[in-house]
Amino acid sequence: MEEPRPLGGALGFLEDLGEVWNCQRVSNLHKKHPTMSDAVVSFMKDFLAGGIAAAISKTAVAPIERVKLLLQVQHASKQITAETQYKGIIDCVVRIPKEQGFLSFWRGNLANVIRYFPTQALNFAFKDKYKKIFLGGVDQKTQFWRYFAGNLASGGAAGATSLCFVYPLDFARTRLAADIGKGAAEREFTGLGNCIAKIFKTDGLKGLYLGFNVSVQGIIIYRAAYFGCFDTAKGMLPDPKNTHIVVSWMIAQTVTAAAGLVSYPFDTVRRRMMMQSGRKGADIMYKGTIDCWRKILKDEGSRAFFKGAWSNVIRGMGGAFVLVLYDEIKKYTY
């Protein structure tokens, strides 16, 4: 929703494969019945290692992410006129450094990196709680479909719940990435803090949560596929705990690509809704989420829901990089 991220949104989402290994480690801790201190230390090592890998990987693919966001929201941007809209990925990549400077490729990246830590902590906390609710007493071997449905439900609910807390960061990331001004005078926002403060002042807390409802719908679909399908697929392997990194990568890539494509229209609509904050009267393009769906389909056609989707595929290639990087970092923390 990561986009549709982690993964996400997408990374891509990825939003990111570091969390796959974090989930596995947390799950293994419960099975081994460690002491509380051992569990905390191990979790923190996994958490920090995943965070470092996420920061590096998200920063590496930030230019691709910004291109995707610009293509998604340019029709709803006050700064981009019909004559100056980007024609596609290549046109966007060429024009950004020329018109805004090379470093502008990383606008909104700080918010995206910061968002990782609370998102992961919340996902892990809620995922275990929801697993007890949806999977308590379910036998994977004799009740496969119930086990599969439980994984979908627990993963989706965990992602949606965590989104309640980190949505303003995702909102700010989108608005900063969509800001095409070159100098300070042309920029709509000067940074993360300025973006949140400015929107809060004009629209209140509600302004920071525009598009939240459709985000929840998209995140449930994406996270359900990510957590649910990945966990289920891993559970079907002969030795899930010792799965080769290449197999884990292939499973994650397949799940990420499929989930990202299915949830992408929801991501487009939610980001269009985010662009409405700060607008008044006649400047408001969409009356609500349903109106946004309707107008995009009517005015731009169904293909508009998937603008920038190809960049998700490119960004998803970073999955292998994250897994290898995370594994290498772990060697120095254990």
Coordinates of C-alpha atoms in Angstrom, one line a residue, residues 80-304:
I80 CA 2.0 19.9 -12.3
T81 CA -0.1 21.2 -15.2
A82 CA -1.5 19.2 -18.0
E83 CA 1.3 20.4 -20.3
T84 CA 4.1 19.5 -17.9
Q85 CA 2.9 16.0 -16.9
Y86 CA 5.4 13.2 -17.2
K87 CA 4.9 10.9 -20.1
G88 CA 6.3 7.8 -18.4
I89 CA 9.1 6.4 -16.3
I90 CA 11.9 7.4 -18.6
D91 CA 10.6 10.9 -19.1
C92 CA 10.3 11.3 -15.3
V93 CA 13.8 9.9 -14.6
V94 CA 15.3 12.3 -17.2
R95 CA 13.4 15.5 -16.1
I96 CA 13.7 15.2 -12.3
P97 CA 17.5 15.9 -12.1
K98 CA 17.2 18.6 -14.8
E99 CA 14.3 20.5 -13.2
Q100 CA 14.7 19.8 -9.5
G101 CA 18.3 18.7 -9.0
F102 CA 19.8 15.2 -8.6
L103 CA 19.2 15.0 -4.8
S104 CA 15.5 15.5 -5.3
F105 CA 15.2 11.9 -6.2
W106 CA 15.4 11.2 -2.4
R107 CA 12.5 13.6 -1.3
G108 CA 10.4 11.8 1.2
N109 CA 12.9 9.1 1.9
L110 CA 13.6 10.1 5.5
A111 CA 9.9 9.7 6.4
N112 CA 10.0 6.3 4.7
V113 CA 13.0 5.1 6.6
I114 CA 11.7 6.4 9.9
R115 CA 8.4 4.7 9.3
Y116 CA 10.0 1.3 9.2
F117 CA 10.8 1.0 12.9
P118 CA 7.3 1.6 14.4
T119 CA 5.7 -0.3 11.5
Q120 CA 7.8 -3.4 12.2
A121 CA 7.4 -3.2 16.0
L122 CA 3.6 -2.9 15.7
N123 CA 3.3 -5.6 13.0
F124 CA 5.2 -8.1 15.1
A125 CA 3.2 -7.2 18.3
F126 CA -0.2 -7.4 16.6
K127 CA 0.6 -10.3 14.3
D128 CA 1.2 -12.6 17.3
K129 CA -1.9 -11.4 19.0
Y130 CA -4.0 -12.0 15.9
K131 CA -2.4 -15.4 15.2
K132 CA -3.7 -16.5 18.6
I133 CA -7.2 -15.3 17.7
F134 CA -7.4 -16.7 14.2
L135 CA -5.0 -19.8 14.4
G136 CA -5.5 -21.0 18.0
G137 CA -6.1 -24.7 18.0
V138 CA -5.8 -25.0 14.2
D139 CA -3.9 -28.0 12.8
Q140 CA -1.9 -27.0 9.7
K141 CA -1.9 -30.5 8.3
T142 CA -5.5 -31.5 8.8
Q143 CA -7.1 -28.1 8.5
F144 CA -5.1 -26.6 5.7
W145 CA -7.7 -24.1 4.3
R146 CA -8.6 -22.9 7.8
Y147 CA -4.9 -22.5 8.5
F148 CA -4.5 -20.6 5.2
A149 CA -7.5 -18.3 5.9
G150 CA -6.2 -17.7 9.5
N151 CA -2.9 -16.6 8.1
L152 CA -4.6 -14.2 5.7
A153 CA -6.7 -12.8 8.5
S154 CA -3.9 -12.4 11.0
G155 CA -1.5 -10.8 8.5
G156 CA -4.1 -8.4 7.1
A157 CA -5.4 -7.4 10.5
A158 CA -1.8 -6.8 11.8
G159 CA -1.0 -4.6 8.9
A160 CA -4.2 -2.6 9.1
T161 CA -3.8 -2.0 12.8
S162 CA -0.2 -0.8 12.6
L163 CA -1.3 1.6 9.8
C164 CA -3.4 3.5 12.2
F165 CA -0.3 4.6 14.0
V166 CA 2.1 5.3 11.1
Y167 CA -0.2 6.8 8.5
P168 CA 0.9 10.4 9.0
L169 CA 4.5 9.4 8.1
D170 CA 3.3 7.7 4.9
F171 CA 1.2 10.7 4.1
A172 CA 4.2 13.1 4.6
R173 CA 6.4 10.8 2.5
T174 CA 3.9 11.0 -0.4
R175 CA 3.4 14.8 -0.2
L176 CA 7.2 15.4 0.0
A177 CA 7.8 13.1 -3.0
A178 CA 5.1 14.9 -5.0
D179 CA 6.6 18.3 -4.3
I180 CA 8.3 19.3 -7.6
G181 CA 9.6 22.8 -6.5
K182 CA 13.3 23.4 -7.1
G183 CA 14.3 26.0 -4.6
A184 CA 12.9 26.8 -1.1
A185 CA 10.6 29.5 -2.6
E186 CA 9.0 27.0 -5.0
R187 CA 8.7 24.1 -2.6
E188 CA 5.3 23.4 -1.0
F189 CA 7.0 21.9 2.0
T190 CA 10.6 22.3 3.3
G191 CA 10.8 19.0 5.1
L192 CA 9.0 16.3 7.1
G193 CA 8.2 18.4 10.2
N194 CA 7.0 21.3 8.0
C195 CA 4.8 19.1 6.0
I196 CA 3.0 17.6 9.0
A197 CA 2.7 20.9 10.8
K198 CA 1.4 22.7 7.8
I199 CA -1.3 20.2 6.9
F200 CA -2.3 19.9 10.6
K201 CA -2.7 23.7 10.8
T202 CA -4.9 23.9 7.8
D203 CA -6.9 20.6 7.9
G204 CA -6.4 19.3 11.4
L205 CA -5.6 15.7 12.2
K206 CA -8.2 14.6 9.6
G207 CA -6.0 16.1 6.9
L208 CA -3.1 13.7 7.8
Y209 CA -5.4 10.7 7.4
L210 CA -7.1 11.5 4.1
G211 CA -7.2 8.2 2.1
F212 CA -7.0 6.1 5.3
N213 CA -10.1 4.0 4.6
V214 CA -8.9 2.9 1.1
S215 CA -5.4 2.4 2.6
V216 CA -6.8 -0.1 5.1
Q217 CA -8.5 -2.0 2.3
G218 CA -5.3 -2.1 0.3
I219 CA -3.1 -2.9 3.2
I220 CA -5.3 -5.8 4.2
I221 CA -5.1 -7.3 0.7
Y222 CA -1.3 -6.7 0.5
R223 CA -0.4 -7.7 4.0
A224 CA -2.7 -10.7 3.9
A225 CA -0.9 -12.0 0.9
Y226 CA 2.5 -11.1 2.3
F227 CA 2.2 -12.5 5.8
G228 CA -0.4 -15.1 5.0
C229 CA 0.8 -16.6 1.7
F230 CA 4.5 -16.4 2.7
D231 CA 3.9 -18.1 6.1
T232 CA 1.7 -20.7 4.5
A233 CA 4.2 -21.4 1.6
K234 CA 7.0 -21.7 4.1
G235 CA 5.0 -24.0 6.3
M236 CA 4.5 -26.4 3.3
L237 CA 8.3 -26.8 2.9
P238 CA 10.0 -29.9 4.3
D239 CA 12.2 -27.9 6.7
P240 CA 10.9 -24.3 7.0
K241 CA 13.5 -23.3 9.6
N242 CA 16.4 -24.2 7.3
T243 CA 15.0 -23.0 4.0
H244 CA 17.7 -21.9 1.5
I245 CA 17.9 -18.1 1.0
V246 CA 17.2 -18.5 -2.7
V247 CA 14.0 -20.4 -2.1
S248 CA 12.9 -17.8 0.5
W249 CA 13.7 -15.1 -2.0
M250 CA 11.7 -16.8 -4.8
I251 CA 8.7 -17.2 -2.5
A252 CA 8.8 -13.6 -1.3
Q253 CA 9.2 -12.3 -4.8
T254 CA 6.2 -14.2 -6.1
V255 CA 4.0 -13.1 -3.2
T256 CA 5.2 -9.5 -3.4
A257 CA 4.6 -9.2 -7.2
A258 CA 1.1 -10.7 -7.0
A259 CA 0.0 -8.8 -4.0
G260 CA 1.5 -5.6 -5.2
L261 CA -0.4 -5.8 -8.5
V262 CA -3.7 -6.7 -7.0
S263 CA -3.5 -3.9 -4.4
Y264 CA -1.9 -1.2 -6.7
P265 CA -5.3 0.5 -7.6
F266 CA -6.0 1.0 -3.9
D267 CA -2.5 2.5 -3.5
T268 CA -3.2 4.9 -6.4
V269 CA -6.5 6.0 -5.0
R270 CA -5.2 6.6 -1.5
R271 CA -2.3 8.7 -2.7
R272 CA -4.7 10.8 -4.9
M273 CA -6.8 11.3 -1.7
M274 CA -3.6 12.4 0.2
M275 CA -3.1 15.1 -2.4
Q276 CA -6.4 16.7 -1.4
S277 CA -5.2 17.9 2.0
G278 CA -4.6 21.6 2.1
R279 CA -7.2 22.3 -0.7
K280 CA -10.3 24.3 -0.3
G281 CA -13.5 24.9 -2.3
A282 CA -13.2 24.5 -6.0
D283 CA -9.6 23.2 -5.7
I284 CA -10.9 19.9 -4.2
M285 CA -10.8 17.3 -7.0
Y286 CA -12.5 14.4 -5.2
K287 CA -15.4 14.5 -2.8
G288 CA -14.4 11.2 -1.3
T289 CA -12.9 7.8 -2.0
I290 CA -15.8 6.5 -4.2
D291 CA -15.8 9.7 -6.2
C292 CA -12.0 9.3 -6.7
W293 CA -12.4 5.8 -8.0
R294 CA -15.2 7.0 -10.3
K295 CA -13.4 10.1 -11.7
I296 CA -10.1 8.3 -12.3
L297 CA -11.9 5.6 -14.3
K298 CA -14.1 8.1 -16.2
D299 CA -11.5 10.8 -17.0
E300 CA -8.3 8.7 -17.3
G301 CA -9.4 5.1 -17.9
S302 CA -8.6 1.9 -16.0
R303 CA -4.9 2.1 -17.0
A304 CA -4.5 5.1 -14.7

